[in-house]
Amino acid sequence: MTSSQRLVLASASPRRLELLRRIGIEPDEVRPADIDETEIPGETPRQVAERLARSKAAAIDAPDAIVLGSDTVVAVGRRILPKTESEAEARSCLTLLSGRGHRVWTGVSVLAPDGRHSSRVVETRVRFKRLSDDEISAYLRSGEWKGKAGGYGIQGMAEAFVEQIVGSYSGVMGLPLFETANLLRGLGYPVLRP
């Protein structure tokens, strides 16, 4: 897509880049934002997703571009699950999610060169089937859990665990496309209409 307006994606996630490409958007630059993602005591999962998305967009110095930041939080009630870095952490998350519902909150924030700013938080409810020890072990061997919020990536093998989803599938992947396209359009960035 050609545009006179530049777009910077403030994310290291290859999934977010892939999702943007699905709607015909190729960012001019991909610059991961280096921010402190530590939770603030008392914040709800929704507030964390929104704050981190805004912080990521604001952390990028690109005065001539629209900057897009996003963050995804997986939560059971008010308990935020980590972006898993160890197999033990991932096993703990999958055991907790087994046979129950959880919520995925994805914040999206866009910042225009003229200072205009828009953001949205998208809530998606996901329910996992009851997972056997063998299923959890097989998933852990796949390595798909590494660095994923809640210890899983819905776009991979874990999709077979999903009994029900209400909301944005792309939001669970890391970038809700409907809302992202609307936010970009609102700031004058051309997005293909369906």
JSON list of C-alpha atoms in Angstrom, two decimals, residues 65-176:
[
{"chain": "A", "resi": 65, "resn": "ALA", "atom": "CA", "xyz": [4.97, 9.28, 11.30]},
{"chain": "A", "resi": 66, "resn": "ILE", "atom": "CA", "xyz": [1.93, 7.70, 12.81]},
{"chain": "A", "resi": 67, "resn": "VAL", "atom": "CA", "xyz": [3.12, 5.32, 15.53]},
{"chain": "A", "resi": 68, "resn": "LEU", "atom": "CA", "xyz": [1.16, 2.17, 16.37]},
{"chain": "A", "resi": 69, "resn": "GLY", "atom": "CA", "xyz": [1.63, 0.48, 19.74]},
{"chain": "A", "resi": 70, "resn": "SER", "atom": "CA", "xyz": [-0.13, -2.58, 21.10]},
{"chain": "A", "resi": 71, "resn": "ASP", "atom": "CA", "xyz": [-0.04, -4.87, 24.10]},
{"chain": "A", "resi": 72, "resn": "THR", "atom": "CA", "xyz": [-1.86, -8.07, 24.98]},
{"chain": "A", "resi": 73, "resn": "VAL", "atom": "CA", "xyz": [-2.72, -9.22, 28.50]},
{"chain": "A", "resi": 74, "resn": "VAL", "atom": "CA", "xyz": [-4.13, -12.65, 29.36]},
{"chain": "A", "resi": 75, "resn": "ALA", "atom": "CA", "xyz": [-6.01, -12.77, 32.65]},
{"chain": "A", "resi": 76, "resn": "VAL", "atom": "CA", "xyz": [-8.03, -15.09, 34.83]},
{"chain": "A", "resi": 77, "resn": "GLY", "atom": "CA", "xyz": [-10.19, -12.73, 36.86]},
{"chain": "A", "resi": 78, "resn": "ARG", "atom": "CA", "xyz": [-7.83, -9.93, 37.94]},
{"chain": "A", "resi": 79, "resn": "ARG", "atom": "CA", "xyz": [-4.81, -12.24, 37.84]},
{"chain": "A", "resi": 80, "resn": "ILE", "atom": "CA", "xyz": [-2.55, -11.36, 34.93]},
{"chain": "A", "resi": 81, "resn": "LEU", "atom": "CA", "xyz": [-0.67, -14.30, 33.49]},
{"chain": "A", "resi": 82, "resn": "PRO", "atom": "CA", "xyz": [2.96, -13.78, 32.50]},
{"chain": "A", "resi": 83, "resn": "LYS", "atom": "CA", "xyz": [4.63, -13.80, 29.12]},
{"chain": "A", "resi": 84, "resn": "THR", "atom": "CA", "xyz": [6.14, -17.20, 29.77]},
{"chain": "A", "resi": 85, "resn": "GLU", "atom": "CA", "xyz": [9.90, -17.53, 29.73]},
{"chain": "A", "resi": 86, "resn": "SER", "atom": "CA", "xyz": [10.27, -21.03, 31.21]},
{"chain": "A", "resi": 87, "resn": "GLU", "atom": "CA", "xyz": [8.60, -24.35, 30.58]},
{"chain": "A", "resi": 88, "resn": "ALA", "atom": "CA", "xyz": [7.54, -24.51, 34.25]},
{"chain": "A", "resi": 89, "resn": "GLU", "atom": "CA", "xyz": [5.86, -21.10, 33.93]},
{"chain": "A", "resi": 90, "resn": "ALA", "atom": "CA", "xyz": [4.07, -22.18, 30.74]},
{"chain": "A", "resi": 91, "resn": "ARG", "atom": "CA", "xyz": [2.91, -25.45, 32.35]},
{"chain": "A", "resi": 92, "resn": "SER", "atom": "CA", "xyz": [1.53, -23.50, 35.30]},
{"chain": "A", "resi": 93, "resn": "CYS", "atom": "CA", "xyz": [-0.43, -21.17, 32.96]},
{"chain": "A", "resi": 94, "resn": "LEU", "atom": "CA", "xyz": [-1.83, -24.01, 30.84]},
{"chain": "A", "resi": 95, "resn": "THR", "atom": "CA", "xyz": [-2.84, -25.96, 33.95]},
{"chain": "A", "resi": 96, "resn": "LEU", "atom": "CA", "xyz": [-4.67, -22.88, 35.24]},
{"chain": "A", "resi": 97, "resn": "LEU", "atom": "CA", "xyz": [-6.40, -22.27, 31.89]},
{"chain": "A", "resi": 98, "resn": "SER", "atom": "CA", "xyz": [-7.42, -25.91, 31.44]},
{"chain": "A", "resi": 99, "resn": "GLY", "atom": "CA", "xyz": [-11.20, -26.35, 31.42]},
{"chain": "A", "resi": 100, "resn": "ARG", "atom": "CA", "xyz": [-11.98, -22.73, 32.18]},
{"chain": "A", "resi": 101, "resn": "GLY", "atom": "CA", "xyz": [-12.55, -19.35, 30.63]},
{"chain": "A", "resi": 102, "resn": "HIS", "atom": "CA", "xyz": [-10.14, -16.45, 30.59]},
{"chain": "A", "resi": 103, "resn": "ARG", "atom": "CA", "xyz": [-10.02, -12.99, 29.06]},
{"chain": "A", "resi": 104, "resn": "VAL", "atom": "CA", "xyz": [-7.56, -11.53, 26.64]},
{"chain": "A", "resi": 105, "resn": "TRP", "atom": "CA", "xyz": [-7.27, -7.75, 26.69]},
{"chain": "A", "resi": 106, "resn": "THR", "atom": "CA", "xyz": [-5.47, -6.12, 23.78]},
{"chain": "A", "resi": 107, "resn": "GLY", "atom": "CA", "xyz": [-4.73, -2.44, 23.83]},
{"chain": "A", "resi": 108, "resn": "VAL", "atom": "CA", "xyz": [-4.08, -0.55, 20.60]},
{"chain": "A", "resi": 109, "resn": "SER", "atom": "CA", "xyz": [-2.76, 2.99, 20.52]},
{"chain": "A", "resi": 110, "resn": "VAL", "atom": "CA", "xyz": [-2.01, 5.27, 17.59]},
{"chain": "A", "resi": 111, "resn": "LEU", "atom": "CA", "xyz": [-0.18, 8.57, 17.83]},
{"chain": "A", "resi": 112, "resn": "ALA", "atom": "CA", "xyz": [-0.16, 11.07, 14.95]},
{"chain": "A", "resi": 113, "resn": "PRO", "atom": "CA", "xyz": [2.65, 13.54, 14.14]},
{"chain": "A", "resi": 114, "resn": "ASP", "atom": "CA", "xyz": [0.37, 16.44, 15.10]},
{"chain": "A", "resi": 115, "resn": "GLY", "atom": "CA", "xyz": [-0.12, 15.00, 18.61]},
{"chain": "A", "resi": 116, "resn": "ARG", "atom": "CA", "xyz": [-3.56, 13.47, 18.08]},
{"chain": "A", "resi": 117, "resn": "HIS", "atom": "CA", "xyz": [-3.88, 10.21, 19.91]},
{"chain": "A", "resi": 118, "resn": "SER", "atom": "CA", "xyz": [-6.47, 7.43, 19.82]},
{"chain": "A", "resi": 119, "resn": "SER", "atom": "CA", "xyz": [-6.65, 4.11, 21.60]},
{"chain": "A", "resi": 120, "resn": "ARG", "atom": "CA", "xyz": [-8.94, 1.17, 22.18]},
{"chain": "A", "resi": 121, "resn": "VAL", "atom": "CA", "xyz": [-8.91, -1.88, 24.40]},
{"chain": "A", "resi": 122, "resn": "VAL", "atom": "CA", "xyz": [-10.53, -5.01, 23.01]},
{"chain": "A", "resi": 123, "resn": "GLU", "atom": "CA", "xyz": [-11.75, -7.76, 25.31]},
{"chain": "A", "resi": 124, "resn": "THR", "atom": "CA", "xyz": [-12.01, -11.33, 24.04]},
{"chain": "A", "resi": 125, "resn": "ARG", "atom": "CA", "xyz": [-13.32, -14.21, 26.11]},
{"chain": "A", "resi": 126, "resn": "VAL", "atom": "CA", "xyz": [-11.66, -17.56, 25.48]},
{"chain": "A", "resi": 127, "resn": "ARG", "atom": "CA", "xyz": [-12.56, -20.93, 26.98]},
{"chain": "A", "resi": 128, "resn": "PHE", "atom": "CA", "xyz": [-10.15, -23.86, 26.90]},
{"chain": "A", "resi": 129, "resn": "LYS", "atom": "CA", "xyz": [-11.22, -27.48, 26.96]},
{"chain": "A", "resi": 130, "resn": "ARG", "atom": "CA", "xyz": [-9.94, -29.59, 29.84]},
{"chain": "A", "resi": 131, "resn": "LEU", "atom": "CA", "xyz": [-6.34, -30.39, 28.94]},
{"chain": "A", "resi": 132, "resn": "SER", "atom": "CA", "xyz": [-4.72, -33.72, 29.71]},
{"chain": "A", "resi": 133, "resn": "ASP", "atom": "CA", "xyz": [-1.15, -33.91, 31.01]},
{"chain": "A", "resi": 134, "resn": "ASP", "atom": "CA", "xyz": [-0.17, -35.43, 27.66]},
{"chain": "A", "resi": 135, "resn": "GLU", "atom": "CA", "xyz": [-1.67, -32.49, 25.74]},
{"chain": "A", "resi": 136, "resn": "ILE", "atom": "CA", "xyz": [0.12, -29.96, 27.94]},
{"chain": "A", "resi": 137, "resn": "SER", "atom": "CA", "xyz": [3.43, -31.84, 27.61]},
{"chain": "A", "resi": 138, "resn": "ALA", "atom": "CA", "xyz": [3.08, -32.08, 23.82]},
{"chain": "A", "resi": 139, "resn": "TYR", "atom": "CA", "xyz": [2.36, -28.36, 23.60]},
{"chain": "A", "resi": 140, "resn": "LEU", "atom": "CA", "xyz": [5.35, -27.55, 25.78]},
{"chain": "A", "resi": 141, "resn": "ARG", "atom": "CA", "xyz": [7.60, -29.65, 23.51]},
{"chain": "A", "resi": 142, "resn": "SER", "atom": "CA", "xyz": [6.44, -27.54, 20.53]},
{"chain": "A", "resi": 143, "resn": "GLY", "atom": "CA", "xyz": [8.07, -24.44, 22.01]},
{"chain": "A", "resi": 144, "resn": "GLU", "atom": "CA", "xyz": [5.17, -22.26, 20.85]},
{"chain": "A", "resi": 145, "resn": "TRP", "atom": "CA", "xyz": [4.66, -21.03, 24.41]},
{"chain": "A", "resi": 146, "resn": "LYS", "atom": "CA", "xyz": [7.95, -19.10, 24.57]},
{"chain": "A", "resi": 147, "resn": "GLY", "atom": "CA", "xyz": [7.38, -15.43, 25.29]},
{"chain": "A", "resi": 148, "resn": "LYS", "atom": "CA", "xyz": [3.60, -15.73, 24.86]},
{"chain": "A", "resi": 149, "resn": "ALA", "atom": "CA", "xyz": [1.17, -14.06, 27.25]},
{"chain": "A", "resi": 150, "resn": "GLY", "atom": "CA", "xyz": [-0.58, -16.82, 29.18]},
{"chain": "A", "resi": 151, "resn": "GLY", "atom": "CA", "xyz": [1.79, -19.43, 27.80]},
{"chain": "A", "resi": 152, "resn": "TYR", "atom": "CA", "xyz": [0.08, -20.02, 24.46]},
{"chain": "A", "resi": 153, "resn": "GLY", "atom": "CA", "xyz": [-0.31, -18.72, 20.93]},
{"chain": "A", "resi": 154, "resn": "ILE", "atom": "CA", "xyz": [-3.83, -19.17, 19.57]},
{"chain": "A", "resi": 155, "resn": "GLN", "atom": "CA", "xyz": [-2.58, -19.18, 15.97]},
{"chain": "A", "resi": 156, "resn": "GLY", "atom": "CA", "xyz": [-0.65, -22.43, 16.52]},
{"chain": "A", "resi": 157, "resn": "MET", "atom": "CA", "xyz": [-1.27, -25.80, 18.09]},
{"chain": "A", "resi": 158, "resn": "ALA", "atom": "CA", "xyz": [-3.14, -24.23, 21.03]},
{"chain": "A", "resi": 159, "resn": "GLU", "atom": "CA", "xyz": [-6.01, -23.40, 18.68]},
{"chain": "A", "resi": 160, "resn": "ALA", "atom": "CA", "xyz": [-7.07, -27.03, 19.21]},
{"chain": "A", "resi": 161, "resn": "PHE", "atom": "CA", "xyz": [-7.55, -26.22, 22.93]},
{"chain": "A", "resi": 162, "resn": "VAL", "atom": "CA", "xyz": [-10.10, -23.46, 22.27]},
{"chain": "A", "resi": 163, "resn": "GLU", "atom": "CA", "xyz": [-13.63, -24.62, 23.03]},
{"chain": "A", "resi": 164, "resn": "GLN", "atom": "CA", "xyz": [-15.16, -21.16, 22.63]},
{"chain": "A", "resi": 165, "resn": "ILE", "atom": "CA", "xyz": [-14.09, -17.65, 21.68]},
{"chain": "A", "resi": 166, "resn": "VAL", "atom": "CA", "xyz": [-16.20, -14.53, 21.93]},
{"chain": "A", "resi": 167, "resn": "GLY", "atom": "CA", "xyz": [-14.58, -11.44, 20.50]},
{"chain": "A", "resi": 168, "resn": "SER", "atom": "CA", "xyz": [-11.57, -10.78, 18.31]},
{"chain": "A", "resi": 169, "resn": "TYR", "atom": "CA", "xyz": [-9.46, -13.73, 17.16]},
{"chain": "A", "resi": 170, "resn": "SER", "atom": "CA", "xyz": [-6.83, -11.33, 15.78]},
{"chain": "A", "resi": 171, "resn": "GLY", "atom": "CA", "xyz": [-6.93, -9.54, 19.15]},
{"chain": "A", "resi": 172, "resn": "VAL", "atom": "CA", "xyz": [-5.90, -12.76, 20.88]},
{"chain": "A", "resi": 173, "resn": "MET", "atom": "CA", "xyz": [-3.06, -13.04, 18.35]},
{"chain": "A", "resi": 174, "resn": "GLY", "atom": "CA", "xyz": [-1.95, -9.56, 19.39]},
{"chain": "A", "resi": 175, "resn": "LEU", "atom": "CA", "xyz": [-3.65, -6.95, 17.22]},
{"chain": "A", "resi": 176, "resn": "PRO", "atom": "CA", "xyz": [-7.43, -6.58, 16.76]}
]
